[in-house]
PDB file of C-alpha atoms in Angstrom:
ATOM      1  CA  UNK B  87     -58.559-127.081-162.768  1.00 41.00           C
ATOM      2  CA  UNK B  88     -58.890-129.793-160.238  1.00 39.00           C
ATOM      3  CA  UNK B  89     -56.069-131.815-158.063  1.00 41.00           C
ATOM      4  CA  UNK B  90     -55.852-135.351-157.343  1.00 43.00           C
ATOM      5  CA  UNK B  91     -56.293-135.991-153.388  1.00 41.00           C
ATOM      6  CA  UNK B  92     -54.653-138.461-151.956  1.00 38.00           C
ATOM      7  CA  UNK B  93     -56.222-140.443-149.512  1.00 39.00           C
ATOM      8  CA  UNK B  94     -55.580-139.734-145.483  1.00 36.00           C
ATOM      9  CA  UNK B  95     -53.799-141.723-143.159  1.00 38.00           C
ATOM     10  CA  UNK B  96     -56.220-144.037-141.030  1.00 35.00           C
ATOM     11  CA  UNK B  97     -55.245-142.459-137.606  1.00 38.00           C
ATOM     12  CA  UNK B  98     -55.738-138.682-139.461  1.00 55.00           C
ATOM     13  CA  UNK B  99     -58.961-139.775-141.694  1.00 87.00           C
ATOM     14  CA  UNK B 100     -60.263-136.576-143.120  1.00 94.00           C
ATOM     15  CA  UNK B 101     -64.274-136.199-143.681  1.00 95.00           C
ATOM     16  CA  UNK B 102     -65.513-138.298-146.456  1.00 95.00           C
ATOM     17  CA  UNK B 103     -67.099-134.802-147.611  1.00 97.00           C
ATOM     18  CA  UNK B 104     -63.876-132.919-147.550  1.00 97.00           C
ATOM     19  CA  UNK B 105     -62.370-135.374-149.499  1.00 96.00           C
ATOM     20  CA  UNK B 106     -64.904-135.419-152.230  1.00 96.00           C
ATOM     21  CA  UNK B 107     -65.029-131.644-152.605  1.00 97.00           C
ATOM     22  CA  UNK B 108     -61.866-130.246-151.830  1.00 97.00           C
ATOM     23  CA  UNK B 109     -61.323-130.679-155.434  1.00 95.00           C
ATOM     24  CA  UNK B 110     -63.528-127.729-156.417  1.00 96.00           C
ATOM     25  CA  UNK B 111     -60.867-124.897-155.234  1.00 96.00           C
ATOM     26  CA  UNK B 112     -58.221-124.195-157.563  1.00 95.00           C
ATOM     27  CA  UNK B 113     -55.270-126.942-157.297  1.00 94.00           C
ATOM     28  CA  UNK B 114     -52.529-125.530-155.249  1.00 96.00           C
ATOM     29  CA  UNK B 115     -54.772-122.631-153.591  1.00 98.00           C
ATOM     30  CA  UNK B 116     -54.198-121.145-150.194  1.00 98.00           C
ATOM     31  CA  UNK B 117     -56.676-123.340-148.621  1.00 98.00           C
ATOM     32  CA  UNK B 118     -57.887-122.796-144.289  1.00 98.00           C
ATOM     33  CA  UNK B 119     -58.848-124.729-141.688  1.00 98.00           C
ATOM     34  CA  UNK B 120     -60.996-123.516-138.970  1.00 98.00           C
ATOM     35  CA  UNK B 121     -60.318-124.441-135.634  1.00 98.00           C
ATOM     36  CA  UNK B 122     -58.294-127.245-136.774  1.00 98.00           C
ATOM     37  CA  UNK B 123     -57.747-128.480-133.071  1.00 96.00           C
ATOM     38  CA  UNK B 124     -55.500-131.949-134.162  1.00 94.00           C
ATOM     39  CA  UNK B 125     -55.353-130.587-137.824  1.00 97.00           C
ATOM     40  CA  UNK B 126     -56.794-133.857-139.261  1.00 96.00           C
ATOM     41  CA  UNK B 127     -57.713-131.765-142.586  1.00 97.00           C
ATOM     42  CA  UNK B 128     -54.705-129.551-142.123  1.00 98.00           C
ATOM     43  CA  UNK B 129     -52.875-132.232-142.572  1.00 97.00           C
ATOM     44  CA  UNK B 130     -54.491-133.907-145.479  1.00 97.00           C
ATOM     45  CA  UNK B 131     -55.134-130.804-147.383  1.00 98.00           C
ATOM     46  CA  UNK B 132     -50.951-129.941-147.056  1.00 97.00           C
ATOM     47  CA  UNK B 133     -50.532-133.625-148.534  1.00 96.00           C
ATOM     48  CA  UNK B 134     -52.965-132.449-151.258  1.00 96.00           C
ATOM     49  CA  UNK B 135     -50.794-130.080-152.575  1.00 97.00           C
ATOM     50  CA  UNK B 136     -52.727-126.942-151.025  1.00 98.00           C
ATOM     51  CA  UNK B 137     -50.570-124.077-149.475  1.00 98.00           C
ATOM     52  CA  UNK B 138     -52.038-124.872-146.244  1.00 98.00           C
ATOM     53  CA  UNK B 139     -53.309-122.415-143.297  1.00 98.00           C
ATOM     54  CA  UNK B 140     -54.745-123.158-140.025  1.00 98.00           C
ATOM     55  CA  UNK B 141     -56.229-121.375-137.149  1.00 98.00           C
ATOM     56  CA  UNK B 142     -57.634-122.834-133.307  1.00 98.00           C
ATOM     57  CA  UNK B 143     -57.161-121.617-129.734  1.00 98.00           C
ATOM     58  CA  UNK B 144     -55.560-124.139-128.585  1.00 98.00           C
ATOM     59  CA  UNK B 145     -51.908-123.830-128.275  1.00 98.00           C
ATOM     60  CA  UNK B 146     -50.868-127.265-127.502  1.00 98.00           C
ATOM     61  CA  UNK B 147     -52.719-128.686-131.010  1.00 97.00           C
ATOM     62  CA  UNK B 148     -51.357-125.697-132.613  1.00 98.00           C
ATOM     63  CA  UNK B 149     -47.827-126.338-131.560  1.00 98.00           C
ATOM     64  CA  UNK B 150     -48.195-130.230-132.440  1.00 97.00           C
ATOM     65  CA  UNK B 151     -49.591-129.286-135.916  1.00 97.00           C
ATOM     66  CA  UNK B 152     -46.427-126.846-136.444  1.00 98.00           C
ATOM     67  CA  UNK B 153     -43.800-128.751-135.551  1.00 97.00           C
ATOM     68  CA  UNK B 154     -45.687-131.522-137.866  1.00 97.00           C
ATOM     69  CA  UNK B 155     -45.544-129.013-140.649  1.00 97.00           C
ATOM     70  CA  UNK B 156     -42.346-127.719-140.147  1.00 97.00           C
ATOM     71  CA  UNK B 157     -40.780-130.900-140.902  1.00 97.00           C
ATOM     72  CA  UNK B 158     -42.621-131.587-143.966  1.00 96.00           C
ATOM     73  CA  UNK B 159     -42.124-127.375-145.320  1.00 96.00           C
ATOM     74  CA  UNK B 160     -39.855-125.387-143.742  1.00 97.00           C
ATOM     75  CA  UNK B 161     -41.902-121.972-143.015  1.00 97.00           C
ATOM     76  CA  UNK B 162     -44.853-123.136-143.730  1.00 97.00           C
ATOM     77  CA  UNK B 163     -45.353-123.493-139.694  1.00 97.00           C
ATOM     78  CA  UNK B 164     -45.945-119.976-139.453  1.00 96.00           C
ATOM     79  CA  UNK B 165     -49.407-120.178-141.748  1.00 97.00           C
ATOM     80  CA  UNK B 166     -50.854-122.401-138.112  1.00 98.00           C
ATOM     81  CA  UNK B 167     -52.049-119.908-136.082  1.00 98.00           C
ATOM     82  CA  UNK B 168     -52.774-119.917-132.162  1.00 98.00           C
ATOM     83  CA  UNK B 169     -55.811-117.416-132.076  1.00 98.00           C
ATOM     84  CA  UNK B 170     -59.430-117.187-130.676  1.00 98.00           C
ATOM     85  CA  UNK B 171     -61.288-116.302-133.495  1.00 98.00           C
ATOM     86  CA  UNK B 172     -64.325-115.553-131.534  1.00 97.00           C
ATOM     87  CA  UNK B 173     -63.016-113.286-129.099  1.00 96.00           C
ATOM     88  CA  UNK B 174     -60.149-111.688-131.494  1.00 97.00           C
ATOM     89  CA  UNK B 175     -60.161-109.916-134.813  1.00 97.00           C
ATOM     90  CA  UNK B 176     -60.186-111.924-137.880  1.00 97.00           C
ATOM     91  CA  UNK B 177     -56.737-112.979-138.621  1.00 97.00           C
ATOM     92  CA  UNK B 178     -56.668-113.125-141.980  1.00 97.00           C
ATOM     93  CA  UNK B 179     -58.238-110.076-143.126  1.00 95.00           C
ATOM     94  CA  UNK B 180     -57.329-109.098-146.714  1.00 93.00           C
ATOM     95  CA  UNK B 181     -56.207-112.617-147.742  1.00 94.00           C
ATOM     96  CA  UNK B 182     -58.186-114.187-150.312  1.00 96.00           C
ATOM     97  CA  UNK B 183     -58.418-117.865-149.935  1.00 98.00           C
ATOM     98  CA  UNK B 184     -59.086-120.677-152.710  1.00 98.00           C
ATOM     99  CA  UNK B 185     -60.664-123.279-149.975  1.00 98.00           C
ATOM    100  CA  UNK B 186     -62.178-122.757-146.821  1.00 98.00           C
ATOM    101  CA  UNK B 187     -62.703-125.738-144.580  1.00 98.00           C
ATOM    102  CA  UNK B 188     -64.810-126.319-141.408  1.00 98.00           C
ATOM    103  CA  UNK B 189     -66.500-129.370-139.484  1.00 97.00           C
ATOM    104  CA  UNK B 190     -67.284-129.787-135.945  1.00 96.00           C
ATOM    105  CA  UNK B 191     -67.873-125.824-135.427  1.00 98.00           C
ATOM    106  CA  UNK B 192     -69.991-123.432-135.197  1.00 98.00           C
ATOM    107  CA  UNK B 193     -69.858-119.478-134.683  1.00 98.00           C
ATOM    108  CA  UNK B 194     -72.510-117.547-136.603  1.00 98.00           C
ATOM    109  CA  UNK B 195     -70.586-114.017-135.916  1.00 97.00           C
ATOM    110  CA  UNK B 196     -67.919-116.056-137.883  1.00 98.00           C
ATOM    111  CA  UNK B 197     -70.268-117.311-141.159  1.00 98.00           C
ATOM    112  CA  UNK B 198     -70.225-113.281-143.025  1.00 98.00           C
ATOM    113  CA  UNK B 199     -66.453-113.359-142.581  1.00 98.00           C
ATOM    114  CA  UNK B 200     -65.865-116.429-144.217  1.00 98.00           C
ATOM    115  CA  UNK B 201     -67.953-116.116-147.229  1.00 98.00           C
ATOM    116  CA  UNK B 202     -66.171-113.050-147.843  1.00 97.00           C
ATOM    117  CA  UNK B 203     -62.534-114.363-147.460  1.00 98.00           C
ATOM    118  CA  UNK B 204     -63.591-116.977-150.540  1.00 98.00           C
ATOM    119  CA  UNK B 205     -61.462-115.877-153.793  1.00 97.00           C
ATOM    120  CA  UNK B 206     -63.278-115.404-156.864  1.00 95.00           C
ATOM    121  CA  UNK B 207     -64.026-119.458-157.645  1.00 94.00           C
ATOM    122  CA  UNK B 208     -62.977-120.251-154.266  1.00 97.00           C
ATOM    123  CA  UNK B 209     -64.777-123.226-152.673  1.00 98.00           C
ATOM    124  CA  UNK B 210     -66.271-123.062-148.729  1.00 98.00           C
ATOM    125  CA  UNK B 211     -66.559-126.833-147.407  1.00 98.00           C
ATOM    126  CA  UNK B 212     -68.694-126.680-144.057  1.00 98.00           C
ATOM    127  CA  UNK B 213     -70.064-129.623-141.738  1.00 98.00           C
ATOM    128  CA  UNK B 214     -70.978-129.617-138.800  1.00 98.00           C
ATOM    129  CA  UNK B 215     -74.323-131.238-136.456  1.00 97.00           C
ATOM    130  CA  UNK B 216     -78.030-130.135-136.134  1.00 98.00           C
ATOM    131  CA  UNK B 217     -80.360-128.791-133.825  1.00 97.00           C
ATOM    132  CA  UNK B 218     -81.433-133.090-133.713  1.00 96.00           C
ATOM    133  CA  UNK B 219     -77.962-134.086-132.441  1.00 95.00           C
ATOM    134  CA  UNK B 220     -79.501-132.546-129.164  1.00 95.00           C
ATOM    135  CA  UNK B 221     -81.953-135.618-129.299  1.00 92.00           C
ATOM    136  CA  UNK B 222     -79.593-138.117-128.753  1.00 89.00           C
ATOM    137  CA  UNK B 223     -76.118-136.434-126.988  1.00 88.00           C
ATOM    138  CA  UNK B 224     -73.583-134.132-127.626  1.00 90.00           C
ATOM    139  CA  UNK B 225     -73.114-131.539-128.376  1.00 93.00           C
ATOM    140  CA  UNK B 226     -76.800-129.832-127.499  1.00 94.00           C
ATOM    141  CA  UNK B 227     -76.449-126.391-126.863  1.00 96.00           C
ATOM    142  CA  UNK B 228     -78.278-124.578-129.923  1.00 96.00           C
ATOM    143  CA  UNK B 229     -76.202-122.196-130.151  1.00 96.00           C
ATOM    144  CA  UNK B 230     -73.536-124.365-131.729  1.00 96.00           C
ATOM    145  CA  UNK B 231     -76.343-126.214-133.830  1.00 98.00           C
ATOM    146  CA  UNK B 232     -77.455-125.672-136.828  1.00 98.00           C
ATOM    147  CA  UNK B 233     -81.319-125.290-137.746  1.00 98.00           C
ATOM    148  CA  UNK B 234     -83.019-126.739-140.531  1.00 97.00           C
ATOM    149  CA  UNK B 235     -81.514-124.827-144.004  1.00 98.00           C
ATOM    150  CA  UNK B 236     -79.112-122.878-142.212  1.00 98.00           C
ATOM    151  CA  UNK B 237     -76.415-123.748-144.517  1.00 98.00           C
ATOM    152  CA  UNK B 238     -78.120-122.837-147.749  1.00 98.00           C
ATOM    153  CA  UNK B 239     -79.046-119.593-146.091  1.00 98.00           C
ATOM    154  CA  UNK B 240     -75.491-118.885-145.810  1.00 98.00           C
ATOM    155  CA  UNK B 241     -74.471-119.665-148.871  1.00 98.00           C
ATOM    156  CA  UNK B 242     -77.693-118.074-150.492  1.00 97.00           C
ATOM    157  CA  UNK B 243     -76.987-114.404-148.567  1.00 97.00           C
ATOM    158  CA  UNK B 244     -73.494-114.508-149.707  1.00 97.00           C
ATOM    159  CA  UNK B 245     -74.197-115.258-153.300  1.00 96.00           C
ATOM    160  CA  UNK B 246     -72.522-118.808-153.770  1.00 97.00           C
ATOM    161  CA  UNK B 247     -73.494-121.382-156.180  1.00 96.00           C
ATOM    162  CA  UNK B 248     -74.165-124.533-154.040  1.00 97.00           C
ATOM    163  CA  UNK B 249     -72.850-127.558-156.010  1.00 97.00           C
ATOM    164  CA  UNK B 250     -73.815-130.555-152.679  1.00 98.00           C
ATOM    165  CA  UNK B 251     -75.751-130.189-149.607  1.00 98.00           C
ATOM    166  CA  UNK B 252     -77.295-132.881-147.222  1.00 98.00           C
ATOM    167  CA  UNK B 253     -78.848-132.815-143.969  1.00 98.00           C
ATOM    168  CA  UNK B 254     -79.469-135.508-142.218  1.00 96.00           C
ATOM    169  CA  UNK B 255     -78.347-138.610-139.926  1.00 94.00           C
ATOM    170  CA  UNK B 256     -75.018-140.976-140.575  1.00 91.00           C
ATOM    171  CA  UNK B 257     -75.182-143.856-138.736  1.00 86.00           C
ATOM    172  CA  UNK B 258     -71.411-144.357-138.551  1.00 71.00           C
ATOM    173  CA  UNK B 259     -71.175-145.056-134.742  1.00 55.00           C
ATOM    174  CA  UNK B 260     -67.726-145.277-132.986  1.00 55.00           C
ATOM    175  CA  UNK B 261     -67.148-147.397-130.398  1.00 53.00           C
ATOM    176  CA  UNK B 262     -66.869-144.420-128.007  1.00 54.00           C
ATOM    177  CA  UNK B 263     -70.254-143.202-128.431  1.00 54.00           C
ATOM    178  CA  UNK B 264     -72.084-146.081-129.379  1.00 60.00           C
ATOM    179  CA  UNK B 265     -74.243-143.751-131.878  1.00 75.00           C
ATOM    180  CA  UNK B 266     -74.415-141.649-135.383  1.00 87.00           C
ATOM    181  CA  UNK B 267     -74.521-138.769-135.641  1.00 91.00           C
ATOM    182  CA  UNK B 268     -77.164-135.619-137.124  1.00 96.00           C
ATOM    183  CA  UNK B 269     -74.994-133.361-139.692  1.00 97.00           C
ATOM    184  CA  UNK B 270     -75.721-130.671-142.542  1.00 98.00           C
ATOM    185  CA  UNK B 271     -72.737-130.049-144.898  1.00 98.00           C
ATOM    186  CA  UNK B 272     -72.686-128.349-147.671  1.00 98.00           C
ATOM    187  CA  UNK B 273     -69.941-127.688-150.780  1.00 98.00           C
ATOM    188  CA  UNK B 274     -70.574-124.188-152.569  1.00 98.00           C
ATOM    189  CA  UNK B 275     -68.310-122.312-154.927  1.00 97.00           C
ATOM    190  CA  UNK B 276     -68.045-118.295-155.054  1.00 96.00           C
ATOM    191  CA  UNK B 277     -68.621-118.439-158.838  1.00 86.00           C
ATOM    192  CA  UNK B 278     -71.115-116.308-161.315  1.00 68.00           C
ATOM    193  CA  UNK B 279     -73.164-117.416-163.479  1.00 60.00           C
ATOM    194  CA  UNK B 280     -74.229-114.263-165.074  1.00 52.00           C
ATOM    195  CA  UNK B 281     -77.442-113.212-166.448  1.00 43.00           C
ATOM    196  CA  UNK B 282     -79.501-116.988-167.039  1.00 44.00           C
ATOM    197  CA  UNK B 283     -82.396-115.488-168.421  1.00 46.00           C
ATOM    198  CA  UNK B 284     -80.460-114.180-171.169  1.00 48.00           C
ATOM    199  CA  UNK B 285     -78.519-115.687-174.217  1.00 47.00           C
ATOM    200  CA  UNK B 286     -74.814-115.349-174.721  1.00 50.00           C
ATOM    201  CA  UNK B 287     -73.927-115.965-171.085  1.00 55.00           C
ATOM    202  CA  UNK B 288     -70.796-118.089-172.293  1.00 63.00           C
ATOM    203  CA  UNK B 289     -69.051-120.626-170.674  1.00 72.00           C
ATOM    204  CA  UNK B 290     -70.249-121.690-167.303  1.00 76.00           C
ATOM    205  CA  UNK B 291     -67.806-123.116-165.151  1.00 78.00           C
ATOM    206  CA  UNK B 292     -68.272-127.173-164.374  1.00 82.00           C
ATOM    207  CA  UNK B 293     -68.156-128.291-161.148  1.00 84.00           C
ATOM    208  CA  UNK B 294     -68.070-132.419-161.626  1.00 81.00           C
ATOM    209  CA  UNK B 295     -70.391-134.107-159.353  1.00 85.00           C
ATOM    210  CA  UNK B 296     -68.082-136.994-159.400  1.00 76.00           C
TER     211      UNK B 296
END
């Protein structure tokens, strides 16, 4: 089952790649955002019609995105969480979510714990710049870089069935920087296809490439 996505306020604009892929978690699914900071895809995933959830360490975005939410869903506030996932235990342990959602981060302690949180058919949508975004700017420390692959590996060690990956340059320079920009994103599902060597595997699910 997929859900129509509306399209993001200019000032908000979620990733083109979010936007094409959200679509592949279950419509209506508790869906996260990780470290959120403004809560650009917080936002647009709550329009969406996902039951939204959000986590960053900073507690002046975190307030802004609350009070943005409470206005829209009463209670739903209290899904936005101020918490440093990197220093403090996972805050969401237990809860299976339908859509996982990160760009702009990187914290490899972090990648095991998200693949796990994915529901059975949930979707993790990740993006976020290379080891060559060192080449021309920021950010360059490797740490928060990813190297050639790294993605797939991720996805390969957890057992997910990648339906889009790319790696490689956009040239969609902002008048700030004055440059692109080297990213790897992928879209992967935690789905099963069962045995493919054998016959009688039945139905597999579709992910539309659309």
């Amino acid at each position: 089952m997929t859900v129509a996505l509306p399209a993001a306020p200019a000032a908000q604009s979620a990733s083109p790649w979010v936007q094409r892929w959200a679509r592949l978690a279950p419509a209506g699914c508790d869906a996260l955002d990780v470290a959120c900071g403004s809560g650009r895809h917080t936002r647009w995933l709550h329009e969406a019609g996902y039951r939204v959830h959000a986590v960053d360490r900073d507690a002046g975005a975190v307030a802004s995105l609350q009070a943005w939410l409470a206005a829209r869903a009463p209670g739903a506030e209290a899904r936005i969480r101020c918490h440093d996932i990197e220093q403090q235990p996972w805050p969401f342990a237990g809860h299976a979510l339908g859509l996982i959602v990160v760009t702009h981060y990187l914290w490899r302690p972090l990648l095991p714990t998200l693949t796990a949180a994915l529901a059975p058919g949930g979707a993790l949508i990740y993006e976020t710049f290379t080891l060559a975004q060192a080449g021309i700017g920021k950010p360059s420390n490797p740490d928060f870089l990813l190297r050639p692959g790294e993605l797939l590996d991720v996805a390969a060690s957890a057992g997910l069935h990648v339906v889009a990956y790319e790696d490689g340059y956009l040239p969609d320079a902002s008048p700030q920087l004055g440059r692109g920009r080297f990213i790897q994103r992928i879209a992967a599902v935690n789905a099963r296809y069962g045995d493919m060597s054998g016959s009688g595997i039945g139905e597999p699910p579709r992910h539309p490439l659309l």
